[in-house]
């Protein structure tokens, strides 16, 4: 009996960790502020709070709040030896979420970045309002397929059961984000398209030159 209880406790512990990861990933996608800060840290790490609030045009108090929340959930880490100035780093998040309608979507850094962009990109915000986060994740995958040459934009519309105009609009809005996340999202490294050829000027995020943080 004790062995069975031990095994059950182990299963419960694993279940607890899985549920925690689920809720952390779900909250990250649905909170645009956290998603934007997480993405900025991923793109520019190591970075400070003042640097990221400047890039995101976010108030220092808001930036600090989101950073503290991300630290509490373990998504962002302060690697500085100084208590006065944080040096923030993070790792890519990849997690599959099942919704209440038994639909699944994979949370990746690019999906998180797209979800956060709704705060500053009207096209992405309208898309989420109309279709939800599950469809946004599918639109990210559709944009990658288009850039990889596997689908046309009209093909994305058919696959996602969207009006052509809406599919074209959202894939255009997501292209720059895919370009910026090209070497920060492990999922994107499996594709052949050259992200450096993409126009990232309107991607709603800023990626500073690497030597800025050396």
C-alpha positions as a Python dict, from the first residue, in 0.01 Angstrom:
ca = {
    (1, 'X'): (0, 0, 0),
    (2, 'X'): (280, 242, 84),
    (3, 'X'): (432, 188, -261),
    (4, 'X'): (99, 271, -424),
    (5, 'X'): (63, 583, -214),
    (6, 'X'): (415, 688, -310),
    (7, 'X'): (336, 640, -680),
    (8, 'X'): (12, 834, -649),
    (9, 'X'): (193, 1119, -475),
    (10, 'X'): (445, 1124, -756),
    (11, 'X'): (167, 1144, -1014),
    (12, 'X'): (3, 1425, -820),
    (13, 'X'): (328, 1616, -809),
    (14, 'X'): (371, 1581, -1185),
    (15, 'X'): (10, 1687, -1238),
    (16, 'X'): (61, 1992, -1018),
    (17, 'X'): (362, 2098, -1223),
    (18, 'X'): (173, 2044, -1547),
    (19, 'X'): (-122, 2250, -1426),
    (20, 'X'): (112, 2526, -1308),
    (21, 'X'): (282, 2537, -1648),
    (22, 'X'): (-57, 2543, -1819),
    (23, 'X'): (-183, 2839, -1618),
    (24, 'X'): (145, 3029, -1652),
    (25, 'X'): (143, 2984, -2030),
    (26, 'X'): (-225, 3069, -2057),
    (27, 'X'): (-191, 3384, -1845),
    (28, 'X'): (115, 3495, -2041),
    (29, 'X'): (-70, 3479, -2373),
    (30, 'X'): (-379, 3655, -2241),
    (31, 'X'): (-199, 3943, -2066),
    (32, 'X'): (-65, 4170, -2340),
    (33, 'X'): (159, 4363, -2102),
    (34, 'X'): (332, 4053, -1968),
    (35, 'X'): (359, 3910, -2319),
    (36, 'X'): (525, 4226, -2452),
    (37, 'X'): (774, 4242, -2164),
    (38, 'X'): (856, 3871, -2193),
    (39, 'X'): (915, 3912, -2568),
    (40, 'X'): (1135, 4217, -2520),
    (41, 'X'): (1352, 4034, -2267),
    (42, 'X'): (1378, 3732, -2498),
    (43, 'X'): (1489, 3951, -2789),
    (44, 'X'): (1730, 4177, -2599),
    (45, 'X'): (1863, 3975, -2306),
    (46, 'X'): (2029, 4050, -2082),
    (47, 'X'): (1844, 4376, -2037),
    (48, 'X'): (1733, 4616, -1765),
    (49, 'X'): (1388, 4741, -1672),
    (50, 'X'): (1471, 5094, -1788),
    (51, 'X'): (1592, 4966, -2125),
    (52, 'X'): (1282, 4760, -2189),
    (53, 'X'): (1035, 5030, -2082),
    (54, 'X'): (1210, 5267, -2323),
    (55, 'X'): (1187, 5020, -2612),
    (56, 'X'): (824, 4936, -2539),
    (57, 'X'): (725, 5297, -2465),
    (58, 'X'): (587, 5174, -2133),
    (59, 'X'): (578, 5360, -1804),
    (60, 'X'): (849, 5255, -1556),
    (61, 'X'): (587, 5152, -1301),
    (62, 'X'): (407, 4928, -1552),
    (63, 'X'): (732, 4776, -1674),
    (64, 'X'): (843, 4700, -1317),
    (65, 'X'): (504, 4548, -1236),
    (66, 'X'): (515, 4311, -1534),
    (67, 'X'): (878, 4219, -1469),
    (68, 'X'): (798, 4134, -1106),
    (69, 'X'): (503, 3919, -1215),
    (70, 'X'): (718, 3735, -1469),
    (71, 'X'): (989, 3679, -1207),
    (72, 'X'): (731, 3537, -966),
    (73, 'X'): (621, 3280, -1223),
    (74, 'X'): (980, 3193, -1313),
    (75, 'X'): (953, 3314, -1672),
    (76, 'X'): (1211, 3590, -1626),
    (77, 'X'): (1527, 3572, -1414),
    (78, 'X'): (1748, 3842, -1269),
    (79, 'X'): (2109, 3732, -1322),
    (80, 'X'): (2268, 4048, -1185),
    (81, 'X'): (2499, 4047, -882),
    (82, 'X'): (2367, 4392, -791),
    (83, 'X'): (2042, 4447, -604),
    (84, 'X'): (2011, 4794, -756),
    (85, 'X'): (2002, 4715, -1128),
    (86, 'X'): (1845, 4397, -1258),
    (87, 'X'): (1986, 4211, -1557),
    (88, 'X'): (1693, 4017, -1697),
    (89, 'X'): (1705, 3696, -1898),
    (90, 'X'): (1454, 3432, -2005),
    (91, 'X'): (1416, 3107, -2200),
    (92, 'X'): (1184, 3023, -2491),
    (93, 'X'): (840, 2905, -2380),
    (94, 'X'): (689, 2616, -2574),
    (95, 'X'): (371, 2464, -2431),
    (96, 'X'): (55, 2304, -2571),
    (97, 'X'): (-271, 2439, -2428),
    (98, 'X'): (-610, 2270, -2455),
    (99, 'X'): (-905, 2510, -2441),
    (100, 'X'): (-1251, 2451, -2296),
    (101, 'X'): (-1371, 2356, -2646),
    (102, 'X'): (-1107, 2080, -2665),
    (103, 'X'): (-910, 2281, -2919),
    (104, 'X'): (-535, 2273, -2890),
    (105, 'X'): (-279, 2537, -2972),
    (106, 'X'): (91, 2548, -2909),
    (107, 'X'): (222, 2846, -2718),
    (108, 'X'): (558, 2950, -2863),
    (109, 'X'): (761, 3269, -2831),
    (110, 'X'): (617, 3388, -3162),
    (111, 'X'): (259, 3327, -3047),
    (112, 'X'): (334, 3512, -2722),
    (113, 'X'): (483, 3804, -2917),
    (114, 'X'): (179, 3815, -3145),
    (115, 'X'): (-58, 3811, -2849),
    (116, 'X'): (131, 4093, -2680),
    (117, 'X'): (130, 4298, -3000),
    (118, 'X'): (-247, 4342, -2975),
    (119, 'X'): (-178, 4627, -2731),
    (120, 'X'): (-20, 4835, -3008),
    (121, 'X'): (-138, 4678, -3337),
    (122, 'X'): (-504, 4734, -3428),
    (123, 'X'): (-510, 4458, -3692),
    (124, 'X'): (-391, 4195, -3444),
    (125, 'X'): (-623, 4327, -3172),
    (126, 'X'): (-927, 4308, -3402),
    (127, 'X'): (-830, 3959, -3513),
    (128, 'X'): (-814, 3834, -3153),
    (129, 'X'): (-1145, 4002, -3068),
    (130, 'X'): (-1315, 3828, -3361),
    (131, 'X'): (-1142, 3491, -3352),
    (132, 'X'): (-968, 3433, -3019),
    (133, 'X'): (-620, 3319, -2923),
    (134, 'X'): (-651, 2968, -3065),
    (135, 'X'): (-706, 3111, -3412),
    (136, 'X'): (-421, 3358, -3356),
    (137, 'X'): (-184, 3067, -3291),
    (138, 'X'): (-313, 2903, -3609),
    (139, 'X'): (-260, 3230, -3797),
    (140, 'X'): (102, 3237, -3676),
    (141, 'X'): (145, 2882, -3811),
    (142, 'X'): (-26, 2988, -4133),
    (143, 'X'): (207, 3286, -4170),
    (144, 'X'): (508, 3058, -4124),
    (145, 'X'): (367, 2818, -4384),
    (146, 'X'): (318, 3108, -4626),
    (147, 'X'): (672, 3236, -4574),
    (148, 'X'): (804, 2882, -4616),
    (149, 'X'): (626, 2854, -4951),
    (150, 'X'): (383, 2585, -4838),
    (151, 'X'): (68, 2798, -4869),
    (152, 'X'): (-47, 3111, -5045),
    (153, 'X'): (-224, 3377, -4841),
    (154, 'X'): (-551, 3253, -4993),
    (155, 'X'): (-447, 2903, -4891),
    (156, 'X'): (-409, 3026, -4534),
    (157, 'X'): (-762, 3167, -4556),
    (158, 'X'): (-897, 2830, -4669),
    (159, 'X'): (-706, 2633, -4405),
    (160, 'X'): (-818, 2866, -4124),
    (161, 'X'): (-1171, 2912, -4259),
    (162, 'X'): (-1127, 3289, -4272),
    (163, 'X'): (-1234, 3552, -4524),
    (164, 'X'): (-947, 3615, -4766),
    (165, 'X'): (-915, 3981, -4666),
    (166, 'X'): (-886, 3891, -4299),
    (167, 'X'): (-627, 3618, -4364),
    (168, 'X'): (-420, 3852, -4582),
    (169, 'X'): (-437, 4128, -4319),
    (170, 'X'): (-330, 3910, -4028),
    (171, 'X'): (-48, 3733, -4214),
    (172, 'X'): (93, 4069, -4319),
    (173, 'X'): (69, 4191, -3959),
    (174, 'X'): (251, 3881, -3831),
    (175, 'X'): (535, 3869, -4086),
    (176, 'X'): (756, 4120, -3906),
    (177, 'X'): (707, 3944, -3573),
    (178, 'X'): (810, 3613, -3731),
    (179, 'X'): (1116, 3790, -3869),
    (180, 'X'): (1221, 3925, -3531),
    (181, 'X'): (1166, 3593, -3353),
    (182, 'X'): (1340, 3390, -3623),
    (183, 'X'): (1641, 3286, -3415),
    (184, 'X'): (1477, 3329, -3072),
    (185, 'X'): (1194, 3079, -3127),
    (186, 'X'): (1323, 2719, -3158),
    (187, 'X'): (1012, 2622, -3355),
    (188, 'X'): (1104, 2860, -3639),
    (189, 'X'): (1454, 2720, -3689),
    (190, 'X'): (1307, 2415, -3864),
    (191, 'X'): (1194, 2626, -4160),
    (192, 'X'): (1389, 2729, -4468),
    (193, 'X'): (1278, 3088, -4521),
    (194, 'X'): (1526, 3366, -4449),
    (195, 'X'): (1381, 3577, -4169),
    (196, 'X'): (1644, 3842, -4235),
    (197, 'X'): (1469, 3920, -4564),
    (198, 'X'): (1149, 4015, -4381),
    (199, 'X'): (1054, 4374, -4306),
    (200, 'X'): (1061, 4402, -3927),
    (201, 'X'): (1022, 4780, -3912),
    (202, 'X'): (654, 4756, -3817),
    (203, 'X'): (684, 4449, -3594),
    (204, 'X'): (585, 4641, -3276),
    (205, 'X'): (904, 4525, -3102),
    (206, 'X'): (1262, 4652, -3110),
    (207, 'X'): (1562, 4424, -3129),
    (208, 'X'): (1882, 4605, -3045),
    (209, 'X'): (2221, 4506, -3192),
    (210, 'X'): (2383, 4225, -2998),
    (211, 'X'): (2691, 4428, -2907),
    (212, 'X'): (2466, 4669, -2715),
    (213, 'X'): (2443, 4406, -2443),
    (214, 'X'): (2799, 4272, -2450),
}
